[in-house]
Amino acid sequence: MAKSSGCTMFLGTKNCTLQSENPISRMVTSGNLAEDRIFMEFEYGVNSGFMASIDNFLFSCAPNMLLKGLANGAKGILGLGNTRISLPSQIASTNGFFQRRFSLCLSSSDGVISLAESSELTLLGNEVSRSMMYTPLISKPGGAGEEYKINVKSIKISGKKLSMNKENIGGAKISTIVPYTTMKRKIYGKFVEGYIKAATSLNTTGVAPVAPFGVCFGSKGVENSRLGPNVPIIDLVLQSELVKWRIYGRNSMVQVSDEVICLGFLDGGLNQRDPFIIGGYQLENHVLEFHLGTSMLGISSSLLMGRKNCSEFKLPREIS
């Protein structure tokens, strides 16, 4: 299940190793494959809950140096990839009550990872599940199976489709590691050209870019609402014109100073492997529902439309 990089026998005990990677520092080292029993407390609603155990939970013991670059106080890395030993997969295979799925809801300061569907995240309101749209998760032969990708057919800015090649833009990887969405240079060039044209029509004034951003505007005169600055709306068109990921100003513009806002999309260069990497800033305050068994991704509308955000999701009591 773990696809160990090597196993040996010593005094009747099988010892196996795994390659472990810190996704921030990109440091890779070997660690021992271990097995233990864990207990988890699951919460559904406000008061109900129960304890569940996984008797043969697989994990890797890696050296402390692999923690460098992670958030302060981090003791390890939780695997949520599409593998047989990711946490959702192991829980689903041990407890028939759970499906191979998880939901992700992040804000700039807090958030939640849940094994529940969006319809069960009652603290966020029923309108979340009603706003969900679904698109297939795609996998490329020979690619890394643990990554999550969706197909982006086209990009629209203020409702106008960008002129691209006849081919689809291609697979867009979803990443909580990359802070801002990055695009291959050719796509980024077309995107920036279209965005500046649309922003200019709204009387938005361009200013000198502030690193790492390539396009910035003066914030004076730009109206703000609960959805962020009043700037051109970006639509990522997925498998059809009816299925699109809509990005408002709160997820497209970054406030870098009192007077400057910058477009939170970056040039990934010529050698970026994926045409498109959707970064953490664009994920904020959307519920993402990963259905591993059916290879589908659910994406909610921005929670800000309902005057909510992902930091409001609080468990009824602290779980250790």
PDB file of C-alpha atoms in Angstrom:
ATOM      1  CA  MET A   1       0.000   0.000   0.000  1.00  0.00           C
ATOM      2  CA  ALA A   2       2.739   2.454   0.903  1.00  0.00           C
ATOM      3  CA  LYS A   3       4.911   1.594  -2.113  1.00  0.00           C
ATOM      4  CA  SER A   4       7.987   1.353   0.084  1.00  0.00           C
ATOM      5  CA  SER A   5      11.340   2.215  -1.431  1.00  0.00           C
ATOM      6  CA  GLY A   6      12.941  -0.844   0.196  1.00  0.00           C
ATOM      7  CA  CYS A   7      12.419  -3.501   2.859  1.00  0.00           C
ATOM      8  CA  THR A   8      14.788  -5.727   4.840  1.00  0.00           C
ATOM      9  CA  MET A   9      14.304  -8.565   7.310  1.00  0.00           C
ATOM     10  CA  PHE A  10      16.065  -8.473  10.681  1.00  0.00           C
ATOM     11  CA  LEU A  11      15.413 -11.011  13.436  1.00  0.00           C
ATOM     12  CA  GLY A  12      12.069 -11.890  11.895  1.00  0.00           C
ATOM     13  CA  THR A  13      10.921  -8.267  11.663  1.00  0.00           C
ATOM     14  CA  LYS A  14      10.312  -6.598   8.339  1.00  0.00           C
ATOM     15  CA  ASN A  15      11.700  -3.052   8.170  1.00  0.00           C
ATOM     16  CA  CYS A  16      10.628  -0.783   5.311  1.00  0.00           C
ATOM     17  CA  THR A  17      11.540   2.764   4.341  1.00  0.00           C
ATOM     18  CA  LEU A  18       9.680   5.546   2.565  1.00  0.00           C
ATOM     19  CA  GLN A  19      10.909   8.636   0.756  1.00  0.00           C
ATOM     20  CA  SER A  20       9.458  11.649   2.604  1.00  0.00           C
ATOM     21  CA  GLU A  21       9.450  15.161   1.164  1.00  0.00           C
ATOM     22  CA  ASN A  22       8.952  18.568   2.721  1.00  0.00           C
ATOM     23  CA  PRO A  23       6.812  20.265   0.038  1.00  0.00           C
ATOM     24  CA  ILE A  24       7.954  23.754   1.112  1.00  0.00           C
ATOM     25  CA  SER A  25      11.731  23.291   1.244  1.00  0.00           C
ATOM     26  CA  ARG A  26      11.648  20.404  -1.300  1.00  0.00           C
ATOM     27  CA  MET A  27      13.997  18.478   0.994  1.00  0.00           C
ATOM     28  CA  VAL A  28      13.704  14.709   0.585  1.00  0.00           C
ATOM     29  CA  THR A  29      14.920  12.044   2.998  1.00  0.00           C
ATOM     30  CA  SER A  30      14.207   8.456   3.955  1.00  0.00           C
ATOM     31  CA  GLY A  31      12.076   7.525   6.933  1.00  0.00           C
ATOM     32  CA  ASN A  32      10.858   4.306   8.496  1.00  0.00           C
ATOM     33  CA  LEU A  33       7.428   2.998   7.605  1.00  0.00           C
ATOM     34  CA  ALA A  34       5.555   2.503  10.878  1.00  0.00           C
ATOM     35  CA  GLU A  35       2.209   1.136  11.981  1.00  0.00           C
ATOM     36  CA  ASP A  36       0.176   2.015  15.053  1.00  0.00           C
ATOM     37  CA  ARG A  37      -3.347   2.298  16.397  1.00  0.00           C
ATOM     38  CA  ILE A  38      -4.879   5.766  16.454  1.00  0.00           C
ATOM     39  CA  PHE A  39      -8.132   7.084  17.884  1.00  0.00           C
ATOM     40  CA  MET A  40     -10.037   9.978  16.387  1.00  0.00           C
ATOM     41  CA  GLU A  41     -13.067  11.873  17.616  1.00  0.00           C
ATOM     42  CA  PHE A  42     -15.508  12.754  14.865  1.00  0.00           C
ATOM     43  CA  GLU A  43     -17.984  15.602  15.130  1.00  0.00           C
ATOM     44  CA  TYR A  44     -21.232  15.905  13.181  1.00  0.00           C
ATOM     45  CA  GLY A  45     -23.377  18.877  14.067  1.00  0.00           C
ATOM     46  CA  VAL A  46     -22.929  20.645  17.355  1.00  0.00           C
ATOM     47  CA  ASN A  47     -23.442  17.980  20.014  1.00  0.00           C
ATOM     48  CA  SER A  48     -23.185  14.566  18.387  1.00  0.00           C
ATOM     49  CA  GLY A  49     -19.875  12.742  18.038  1.00  0.00           C
ATOM     50  CA  PHE A  50     -18.204   9.430  18.420  1.00  0.00           C
ATOM     51  CA  MET A  51     -14.776   7.824  18.711  1.00  0.00           C
ATOM     52  CA  ALA A  52     -13.319   5.657  15.956  1.00  0.00           C
ATOM     53  CA  SER A  53     -10.074   3.734  15.824  1.00  0.00           C
ATOM     54  CA  ILE A  54      -7.733   2.680  13.048  1.00  0.00           C
ATOM     55  CA  ASP A  55      -5.854  -0.379  14.228  1.00  0.00           C
ATOM     56  CA  ASN A  56      -3.240  -0.513  11.460  1.00  0.00           C
ATOM     57  CA  PHE A  57      -2.593   3.116  10.633  1.00  0.00           C
ATOM     58  CA  LEU A  58       0.438   3.532   8.358  1.00  0.00           C
ATOM     59  CA  PHE A  59       2.737   6.531   8.626  1.00  0.00           C
ATOM     60  CA  SER A  60       6.366   7.464   8.162  1.00  0.00           C
ATOM     61  CA  CYS A  61       8.815   8.536  10.867  1.00  0.00           C
ATOM     62  CA  ALA A  62      11.104  11.175   9.368  1.00  0.00           C
ATOM     63  CA  PRO A  63      13.952  13.164  10.987  1.00  0.00           C
ATOM     64  CA  ASN A  64      13.259  16.565  12.553  1.00  0.00           C
ATOM     65  CA  MET A  65      15.265  18.351   9.884  1.00  0.00           C
ATOM     66  CA  LEU A  66      12.414  17.648   7.479  1.00  0.00           C
ATOM     67  CA  LEU A  67      10.222  20.076   9.461  1.00  0.00           C
ATOM     68  CA  LYS A  68      12.304  23.114   8.475  1.00  0.00           C
ATOM     69  CA  GLY A  69      10.240  25.668   6.586  1.00  0.00           C
ATOM     70  CA  LEU A  70       6.888  24.440   7.882  1.00  0.00           C
ATOM     71  CA  ALA A  71       4.634  26.524  10.102  1.00  0.00           C
ATOM     72  CA  ASN A  72       5.884  27.180  13.638  1.00  0.00           C
ATOM     73  CA  GLY A  73       5.066  24.296  15.930  1.00  0.00           C
ATOM     74  CA  ALA A  74       4.388  21.817  13.130  1.00  0.00           C
ATOM     75  CA  LYS A  75       5.212  18.244  14.145  1.00  0.00           C
ATOM     76  CA  GLY A  76       4.634  16.583  10.814  1.00  0.00           C
ATOM     77  CA  ILE A  77       2.763  16.579   7.519  1.00  0.00           C
ATOM     78  CA  LEU A  78      -0.761  15.246   7.023  1.00  0.00           C
ATOM     79  CA  GLY A  79      -1.154  13.411   3.737  1.00  0.00           C
ATOM     80  CA  LEU A  80      -4.336  14.218   1.808  1.00  0.00           C
ATOM     81  CA  GLY A  81      -3.192  13.087  -1.628  1.00  0.00           C
ATOM     82  CA  ASN A  82      -4.936  10.520  -3.788  1.00  0.00           C
ATOM     83  CA  THR A  83      -2.973   7.553  -2.458  1.00  0.00           C
ATOM     84  CA  ARG A  84      -3.896   4.394  -0.567  1.00  0.00           C
ATOM     85  CA  ILE A  85      -2.208   5.578   2.647  1.00  0.00           C
ATOM     86  CA  SER A  86      -3.542   9.148   2.748  1.00  0.00           C
ATOM     87  CA  LEU A  87      -5.639   9.858   5.821  1.00  0.00           C
ATOM     88  CA  PRO A  88      -9.034   9.837   3.999  1.00  0.00           C
ATOM     89  CA  SER A  89      -8.181   6.554   2.257  1.00  0.00           C
ATOM     90  CA  GLN A  90      -7.065   4.787   5.432  1.00  0.00           C
ATOM     91  CA  ILE A  91     -10.110   5.958   7.382  1.00  0.00           C
ATOM     92  CA  ALA A  92     -12.465   4.880   4.583  1.00  0.00           C
ATOM     93  CA  SER A  93     -10.875   1.430   4.278  1.00  0.00           C
ATOM     94  CA  THR A  94     -11.045   0.855   8.052  1.00  0.00           C
ATOM     95  CA  ASN A  95     -14.467   2.363   8.778  1.00  0.00           C
ATOM     96  CA  GLY A  96     -17.131   1.541   6.225  1.00  0.00           C
ATOM     97  CA  PHE A  97     -19.137   4.531   7.440  1.00  0.00           C
ATOM     98  CA  PHE A  98     -16.776   6.925   5.642  1.00  0.00           C
ATOM     99  CA  GLN A  99     -16.260   7.402   1.938  1.00  0.00           C
ATOM    100  CA  ARG A 100     -12.947   8.327   0.321  1.00  0.00           C
ATOM    101  CA  ARG A 101     -13.508  12.045   0.400  1.00  0.00           C
ATOM    102  CA  PHE A 102     -12.649  15.194   2.309  1.00  0.00           C
ATOM    103  CA  SER A 103     -13.621  18.861   2.266  1.00  0.00           C
ATOM    104  CA  LEU A 104     -11.256  21.810   2.506  1.00  0.00           C
ATOM    105  CA  CYS A 105     -12.194  25.338   3.581  1.00  0.00           C
ATOM    106  CA  LEU A 106      -9.409  27.883   4.129  1.00  0.00           C
ATOM    107  CA  SER A 107      -9.295  31.559   5.008  1.00  0.00           C
ATOM    108  CA  SER A 108      -6.338  33.913   5.360  1.00  0.00           C
ATOM    109  CA  SER A 109      -6.085  33.073   9.063  1.00  0.00           C
ATOM    110  CA  ASP A 110      -7.890  29.810   9.789  1.00  0.00           C
ATOM    111  CA  GLY A 111      -9.913  27.015   8.265  1.00  0.00           C
ATOM    112  CA  VAL A 112     -10.963  23.404   8.435  1.00  0.00           C
ATOM    113  CA  ILE A 113     -10.334  20.040   6.820  1.00  0.00           C
ATOM    114  CA  SER A 114     -13.300  17.713   7.174  1.00  0.00           C
ATOM    115  CA  LEU A 115     -14.198  14.183   6.131  1.00  0.00           C
ATOM    116  CA  ALA A 116     -17.784  15.351   5.672  1.00  0.00           C
ATOM    117  CA  GLU A 117     -19.540  16.518   2.543  1.00  0.00           C
ATOM    118  CA  SER A 118     -20.371  20.180   2.147  1.00  0.00           C
ATOM    119  CA  SER A 119     -24.020  19.426   2.986  1.00  0.00           C
ATOM    120  CA  GLU A 120     -22.854  18.268   6.437  1.00  0.00           C
ATOM    121  CA  LEU A 121     -20.888  21.448   7.167  1.00  0.00           C
ATOM    122  CA  THR A 122     -23.943  22.969   8.791  1.00  0.00           C
ATOM    123  CA  LEU A 123     -22.019  25.729  10.554  1.00  0.00           C
ATOM    124  CA  LEU A 124     -21.412  27.288   7.141  1.00  0.00           C
ATOM    125  CA  GLY A 125     -25.088  27.214   6.169  1.00  0.00           C
ATOM    126  CA  ASN A 126     -27.131  25.168   3.722  1.00  0.00           C
ATOM    127  CA  GLU A 127     -26.500  27.625   0.895  1.00  0.00           C
ATOM    128  CA  VAL A 128     -22.966  26.262   0.590  1.00  0.00           C
ATOM    129  CA  SER A 129     -24.090  22.828  -0.591  1.00  0.00           C
ATOM    130  CA  ARG A 130     -26.630  24.414  -2.933  1.00  0.00           C
ATOM    131  CA  SER A 131     -23.912  26.474  -4.618  1.00  0.00           C
ATOM    132  CA  MET A 132     -21.613  23.504  -5.248  1.00  0.00           C
ATOM    133  CA  MET A 133     -20.662  22.691  -8.816  1.00  0.00           C
ATOM    134  CA  TYR A 134     -18.765  19.556  -9.762  1.00  0.00           C
ATOM    135  CA  THR A 135     -16.003  18.874 -12.248  1.00  0.00           C
ATOM    136  CA  PRO A 136     -13.927  15.735 -12.905  1.00  0.00           C
ATOM    137  CA  LEU A 137     -10.544  15.271 -11.311  1.00  0.00           C
ATOM    138  CA  ILE A 138      -8.154  14.330 -14.072  1.00  0.00           C
ATOM    139  CA  SER A 139      -5.034  12.198 -13.981  1.00  0.00           C
ATOM    140  CA  LYS A 140      -2.275  12.113 -16.555  1.00  0.00           C
ATOM    141  CA  PRO A 141      -0.675   8.763 -17.432  1.00  0.00           C
ATOM    142  CA  GLY A 142       2.721   8.583 -15.774  1.00  0.00           C
ATOM    143  CA  GLY A 143       1.964  11.626 -13.616  1.00  0.00           C
ATOM    144  CA  ALA A 144       2.013  11.902  -9.855  1.00  0.00           C
ATOM    145  CA  GLY A 145      -1.163  10.175  -8.690  1.00  0.00           C
ATOM    146  CA  GLU A 146      -1.286  12.097  -5.443  1.00  0.00           C
ATOM    147  CA  GLU A 147      -1.885  15.460  -7.155  1.00  0.00           C
ATOM    148  CA  TYR A 148      -5.327  16.907  -7.821  1.00  0.00           C
ATOM    149  CA  LYS A 149      -5.968  18.466 -11.207  1.00  0.00           C
ATOM    150  CA  ILE A 150      -8.973  19.757 -13.102  1.00  0.00           C
ATOM    151  CA  ASN A 151      -9.373  20.674 -16.741  1.00  0.00           C
ATOM    152  CA  VAL A 152      -9.603  24.391 -17.591  1.00  0.00           C
ATOM    153  CA  LYS A 153     -10.979  24.878 -21.099  1.00  0.00           C
ATOM    154  CA  SER A 154     -10.806  28.660 -21.229  1.00  0.00           C
ATOM    155  CA  ILE A 155     -10.554  31.855 -19.197  1.00  0.00           C
ATOM    156  CA  LYS A 156     -13.028  34.717 -19.270  1.00  0.00           C
ATOM    157  CA  ILE A 157     -12.399  38.209 -17.922  1.00  0.00           C
ATOM    158  CA  SER A 158     -15.486  40.372 -17.420  1.00  0.00           C
ATOM    159  CA  GLY A 159     -17.371  37.796 -19.483  1.00  0.00           C
ATOM    160  CA  LYS A 160     -15.021  38.002 -22.463  1.00  0.00           C
ATOM    161  CA  LYS A 161     -13.172  34.841 -23.466  1.00  0.00           C
ATOM    162  CA  LEU A 162      -9.431  35.184 -23.856  1.00  0.00           C
ATOM    163  CA  SER A 163      -8.045  34.354 -27.273  1.00  0.00           C
ATOM    164  CA  MET A 164      -5.916  31.238 -26.842  1.00  0.00           C
ATOM    165  CA  ASN A 165      -4.839  28.350 -29.036  1.00  0.00           C
ATOM    166  CA  LYS A 166      -7.533  25.928 -30.178  1.00  0.00           C
ATOM    167  CA  GLU A 167      -6.395  23.469 -27.536  1.00  0.00           C
ATOM    168  CA  ASN A 168      -7.668  23.678 -23.968  1.00  0.00           C
ATOM    169  CA  ILE A 169      -5.469  25.452 -21.469  1.00  0.00           C
ATOM    170  CA  GLY A 170      -5.143  22.020 -19.902  1.00  0.00           C
ATOM    171  CA  GLY A 171      -4.755  20.535 -16.487  1.00  0.00           C
ATOM    172  CA  ALA A 172      -4.812  22.987 -13.597  1.00  0.00           C
ATOM    173  CA  LYS A 173      -3.219  21.657 -10.423  1.00  0.00           C
ATOM    174  CA  ILE A 174      -4.765  22.657  -7.092  1.00  0.00           C
ATOM    175  CA  SER A 175      -2.101  23.563  -4.539  1.00  0.00           C
ATOM    176  CA  THR A 176      -2.161  24.814  -0.955  1.00  0.00           C
ATOM    177  CA  ILE A 177       1.633  25.228  -1.165  1.00  0.00           C
ATOM    178  CA  VAL A 178       1.821  27.803  -3.961  1.00  0.00           C
ATOM    179  CA  PRO A 179       0.571  31.100  -2.450  1.00  0.00           C
ATOM    180  CA  TYR A 180      -0.774  32.586  -5.694  1.00  0.00           C
ATOM    181  CA  THR A 181      -1.977  31.069  -8.959  1.00  0.00           C
ATOM    182  CA  THR A 182       0.850  30.724 -11.457  1.00  0.00           C
ATOM    183  CA  MET A 183       0.596  30.214 -15.215  1.00  0.00           C
ATOM    184  CA  LYS A 184       2.985  29.252 -17.952  1.00  0.00           C
ATOM    185  CA  ARG A 185       4.391  32.365 -19.573  1.00  0.00           C
ATOM    186  CA  LYS A 186       2.400  32.153 -22.813  1.00  0.00           C
ATOM    187  CA  ILE A 187      -0.895  31.791 -20.921  1.00  0.00           C
ATOM    188  CA  TYR A 188       0.096  34.468 -18.415  1.00  0.00           C
ATOM    189  CA  GLY A 189       0.906  36.942 -21.196  1.00  0.00           C
ATOM    190  CA  LYS A 190      -2.548  36.556 -22.758  1.00  0.00           C
ATOM    191  CA  PHE A 191      -4.177  36.683 -19.336  1.00  0.00           C
ATOM    192  CA  VAL A 192      -2.441  39.905 -18.293  1.00  0.00           C
ATOM    193  CA  GLU A 193      -3.174  41.543 -21.646  1.00  0.00           C
ATOM    194  CA  GLY A 194      -6.881  40.774 -21.310  1.00  0.00           C
ATOM    195  CA  TYR A 195      -7.031  41.748 -17.658  1.00  0.00           C
ATOM    196  CA  ILE A 196      -5.367  45.136 -18.118  1.00  0.00           C
ATOM    197  CA  LYS A 197      -7.762  45.907 -20.981  1.00  0.00           C
ATOM    198  CA  ALA A 198     -10.782  45.022 -18.829  1.00  0.00           C
ATOM    199  CA  ALA A 199      -9.439  46.940 -15.813  1.00  0.00           C
ATOM    200  CA  THR A 200      -8.764  50.023 -17.917  1.00  0.00           C
ATOM    201  CA  SER A 201     -12.394  50.031 -19.036  1.00  0.00           C
ATOM    202  CA  LEU A 202     -13.310  50.374 -15.337  1.00  0.00           C
ATOM    203  CA  ASN A 203     -11.038  53.448 -15.075  1.00  0.00           C
ATOM    204  CA  THR A 204      -8.523  51.529 -12.932  1.00  0.00           C
ATOM    205  CA  THR A 205      -5.066  53.104 -13.096  1.00  0.00           C
ATOM    206  CA  GLY A 206      -1.986  50.955 -13.533  1.00  0.00           C
ATOM    207  CA  VAL A 207       1.065  51.607 -11.337  1.00  0.00           C
ATOM    208  CA  ALA A 208       4.577  50.188 -11.085  1.00  0.00           C
ATOM    209  CA  PRO A 209       4.480  46.477 -10.167  1.00  0.00           C
ATOM    210  CA  VAL A 210       5.481  45.349  -6.689  1.00  0.00           C
ATOM    211  CA  ALA A 211       7.366  42.032  -6.507  1.00  0.00           C
ATOM    212  CA  PRO A 212       6.441  39.236  -6.842  1.00  0.00           C
ATOM    213  CA  PHE A 213       3.423  40.580  -8.727  1.00  0.00           C
ATOM    214  CA  GLY A 214       3.638  41.590 -12.358  1.00  0.00           C
ATOM    215  CA  VAL A 215       0.540  43.803 -12.573  1.00  0.00           C
ATOM    216  CA  CYS A 216      -0.540  46.413 -10.013  1.00  0.00           C
ATOM    217  CA  PHE A 217      -3.107  49.213  -9.822  1.00  0.00           C
ATOM    218  CA  GLY A 218      -3.761  52.247  -7.704  1.00  0.00           C
ATOM    219  CA  SER A 219      -6.470  51.520  -5.137  1.00  0.00           C
ATOM    220  CA  LYS A 220      -7.712  55.114  -5.019  1.00  0.00           C
ATOM    221  CA  GLY A 221     -11.219  55.291  -6.428  1.00  0.00           C
ATOM    222  CA  VAL A 222     -11.676  51.508  -6.523  1.00  0.00           C
ATOM    223  CA  GLU A 223     -14.878  50.629  -4.711  1.00  0.00           C
ATOM    224  CA  ASN A 224     -14.920  47.771  -2.215  1.00  0.00           C
ATOM    225  CA  SER A 225     -17.676  45.355  -1.244  1.00  0.00           C
ATOM    226  CA  ARG A 226     -17.880  42.125   0.729  1.00  0.00           C
ATOM    227  CA  LEU A 227     -16.506  40.407  -2.408  1.00  0.00           C
ATOM    228  CA  GLY A 228     -13.435  42.638  -2.423  1.00  0.00           C
ATOM    229  CA  PRO A 229     -12.354  45.405  -4.806  1.00  0.00           C
ATOM    230  CA  ASN A 230     -14.642  46.153  -7.751  1.00  0.00           C
ATOM    231  CA  VAL A 231     -12.319  44.832 -10.444  1.00  0.00           C
ATOM    232  CA  PRO A 232     -12.874  42.568 -13.477  1.00  0.00           C
ATOM    233  CA  ILE A 233     -14.368  39.174 -12.609  1.00  0.00           C
ATOM    234  CA  ILE A 234     -12.326  36.149 -13.689  1.00  0.00           C
ATOM    235  CA  ASP A 235     -14.042  32.920 -14.764  1.00  0.00           C
ATOM    236  CA  LEU A 236     -12.175  29.654 -15.151  1.00  0.00           C
ATOM    237  CA  VAL A 237     -14.382  27.709 -17.559  1.00  0.00           C
ATOM    238  CA  LEU A 238     -14.177  24.008 -16.740  1.00  0.00           C
ATOM    239  CA  GLN A 239     -15.781  21.112 -18.669  1.00  0.00           C
ATOM    240  CA  SER A 240     -18.525  23.320 -20.144  1.00  0.00           C
ATOM    241  CA  GLU A 241     -19.666  26.932 -20.315  1.00  0.00           C
ATOM    242  CA  LEU A 242     -22.130  26.159 -17.529  1.00  0.00           C
ATOM    243  CA  VAL A 243     -19.439  25.015 -15.104  1.00  0.00           C
ATOM    244  CA  LYS A 244     -17.041  27.778 -14.128  1.00  0.00           C
ATOM    245  CA  TRP A 245     -14.988  28.823 -11.136  1.00  0.00           C
ATOM    246  CA  ARG A 246     -15.769  32.504 -10.575  1.00  0.00           C
ATOM    247  CA  ILE A 247     -13.065  34.627  -8.945  1.00  0.00           C
ATOM    248  CA  TYR A 248     -14.057  38.004  -7.498  1.00  0.00           C
ATOM    249  CA  GLY A 249     -11.777  40.827  -6.380  1.00  0.00           C
ATOM    250  CA  ARG A 250     -11.181  39.381  -2.901  1.00  0.00           C
ATOM    251  CA  ASN A 251      -9.484  36.336  -4.476  1.00  0.00           C
ATOM    252  CA  SER A 252      -7.840  38.116  -7.393  1.00  0.00           C
ATOM    253  CA  MET A 253      -6.423  41.310  -5.883  1.00  0.00           C
ATOM    254  CA  VAL A 254      -3.803  41.549  -3.125  1.00  0.00           C
ATOM    255  CA  GLN A 255      -3.563  44.725  -1.033  1.00  0.00           C
ATOM    256  CA  VAL A 256       0.180  45.442  -0.866  1.00  0.00           C
ATOM    257  CA  SER A 257      -0.127  48.950   0.607  1.00  0.00           C
ATOM    258  CA  ASP A 258      -2.737  51.590   1.393  1.00  0.00           C
ATOM    259  CA  GLU A 259      -2.505  52.848  -2.171  1.00  0.00           C
ATOM    260  CA  VAL A 260      -1.628  49.791  -4.276  1.00  0.00           C
ATOM    261  CA  ILE A 261      -3.422  46.545  -5.125  1.00  0.00           C
ATOM    262  CA  CYS A 262      -1.829  43.846  -7.256  1.00  0.00           C
ATOM    263  CA  LEU A 263      -3.174  41.039  -9.396  1.00  0.00           C
ATOM    264  CA  GLY A 264      -2.577  37.823  -7.440  1.00  0.00           C
ATOM    265  CA  PHE A 265      -1.601  35.752 -10.479  1.00  0.00           C
ATOM    266  CA  LEU A 266       2.057  35.137 -11.285  1.00  0.00           C
ATOM    267  CA  ASP A 267       4.232  34.285 -14.261  1.00  0.00           C
ATOM    268  CA  GLY A 268       5.381  30.684 -13.818  1.00  0.00           C
ATOM    269  CA  GLY A 269       7.984  30.972 -16.563  1.00  0.00           C
ATOM    270  CA  LEU A 270       8.582  28.806 -19.600  1.00  0.00           C
ATOM    271  CA  ASN A 271       9.465  25.625 -17.744  1.00  0.00           C
ATOM    272  CA  GLN A 272       6.543  25.318 -15.338  1.00  0.00           C
ATOM    273  CA  ARG A 273       5.389  21.698 -15.631  1.00  0.00           C
ATOM    274  CA  ASP A 274       1.673  22.400 -15.260  1.00  0.00           C
ATOM    275  CA  PRO A 275       0.032  25.023 -17.483  1.00  0.00           C
ATOM    276  CA  PHE A 276      -1.883  26.302 -14.475  1.00  0.00           C
ATOM    277  CA  ILE A 277      -1.403  25.992 -10.709  1.00  0.00           C
ATOM    278  CA  ILE A 278      -4.307  27.340  -8.655  1.00  0.00           C
ATOM    279  CA  GLY A 279      -2.767  28.722  -5.470  1.00  0.00           C
ATOM    280  CA  GLY A 280      -3.903  29.177  -1.898  1.00  0.00           C
ATOM    281  CA  TYR A 281      -5.048  32.804  -2.233  1.00  0.00           C
ATOM    282  CA  GLN A 282      -7.580  31.831  -4.891  1.00  0.00           C
ATOM    283  CA  LEU A 283      -8.816  28.923  -2.735  1.00  0.00           C
ATOM    284  CA  GLU A 284      -9.655  31.089   0.266  1.00  0.00           C
ATOM    285  CA  ASN A 285     -13.286  31.131   1.387  1.00  0.00           C
ATOM    286  CA  HIS A 286     -14.376  28.462  -1.070  1.00  0.00           C
ATOM    287  CA  VAL A 287     -15.364  24.961   0.020  1.00  0.00           C
ATOM    288  CA  LEU A 288     -13.557  22.323  -2.015  1.00  0.00           C
ATOM    289  CA  GLU A 289     -14.992  18.827  -1.808  1.00  0.00           C
ATOM    290  CA  PHE A 290     -12.659  16.068  -3.027  1.00  0.00           C
ATOM    291  CA  HIS A 291     -14.477  12.829  -3.927  1.00  0.00           C
ATOM    292  CA  LEU A 292     -11.651  10.335  -4.415  1.00  0.00           C
ATOM    293  CA  GLY A 293     -13.876   7.344  -5.133  1.00  0.00           C
ATOM    294  CA  THR A 294     -15.682   9.050  -8.015  1.00  0.00           C
ATOM    295  CA  SER A 295     -12.787  11.332  -9.050  1.00  0.00           C
ATOM    296  CA  MET A 296     -14.894  14.478  -8.783  1.00  0.00           C
ATOM    297  CA  LEU A 297     -14.205  17.880  -7.264  1.00  0.00           C
ATOM    298  CA  GLY A 298     -16.953  20.054  -5.837  1.00  0.00           C
ATOM    299  CA  ILE A 299     -16.354  23.822  -5.719  1.00  0.00           C
ATOM    300  CA  SER A 300     -18.614  26.235  -3.881  1.00  0.00           C
ATOM    301  CA  SER A 301     -19.247  29.857  -4.705  1.00  0.00           C
ATOM    302  CA  SER A 302     -17.339  32.335  -2.586  1.00  0.00           C
ATOM    303  CA  LEU A 303     -18.656  32.156   0.976  1.00  0.00           C
ATOM    304  CA  LEU A 304     -18.340  35.932   1.106  1.00  0.00           C
ATOM    305  CA  MET A 305     -21.482  36.162  -1.009  1.00  0.00           C
ATOM    306  CA  GLY A 306     -23.401  34.899   2.025  1.00  0.00           C
ATOM    307  CA  ARG A 307     -21.375  37.082   4.410  1.00  0.00           C
ATOM    308  CA  LYS A 308     -19.490  34.066   5.732  1.00  0.00           C
ATOM    309  CA  ASN A 309     -15.887  32.898   5.598  1.00  0.00           C
ATOM    310  CA  CYS A 310     -13.956  29.742   6.363  1.00  0.00           C
ATOM    311  CA  SER A 311     -12.559  31.090   9.646  1.00  0.00           C
ATOM    312  CA  GLU A 312     -16.091  30.930  11.102  1.00  0.00           C
ATOM    313  CA  PHE A 313     -16.068  27.147  11.013  1.00  0.00           C
ATOM    314  CA  LYS A 314     -15.435  26.196  14.637  1.00  0.00           C
ATOM    315  CA  LEU A 315     -15.740  22.773  16.172  1.00  0.00           C
ATOM    316  CA  PRO A 316     -17.924  22.765  19.299  1.00  0.00           C
ATOM    317  CA  ARG A 317     -14.957  21.868  21.466  1.00  0.00           C
ATOM    318  CA  GLU A 318     -11.259  21.434  20.995  1.00  0.00           C
ATOM    319  CA  ILE A 319     -10.269  18.013  19.709  1.00  0.00           C
ATOM    320  CA  SER A 320      -6.854  16.591  20.564  1.00  0.00           C
TER     321      SER A 320
END
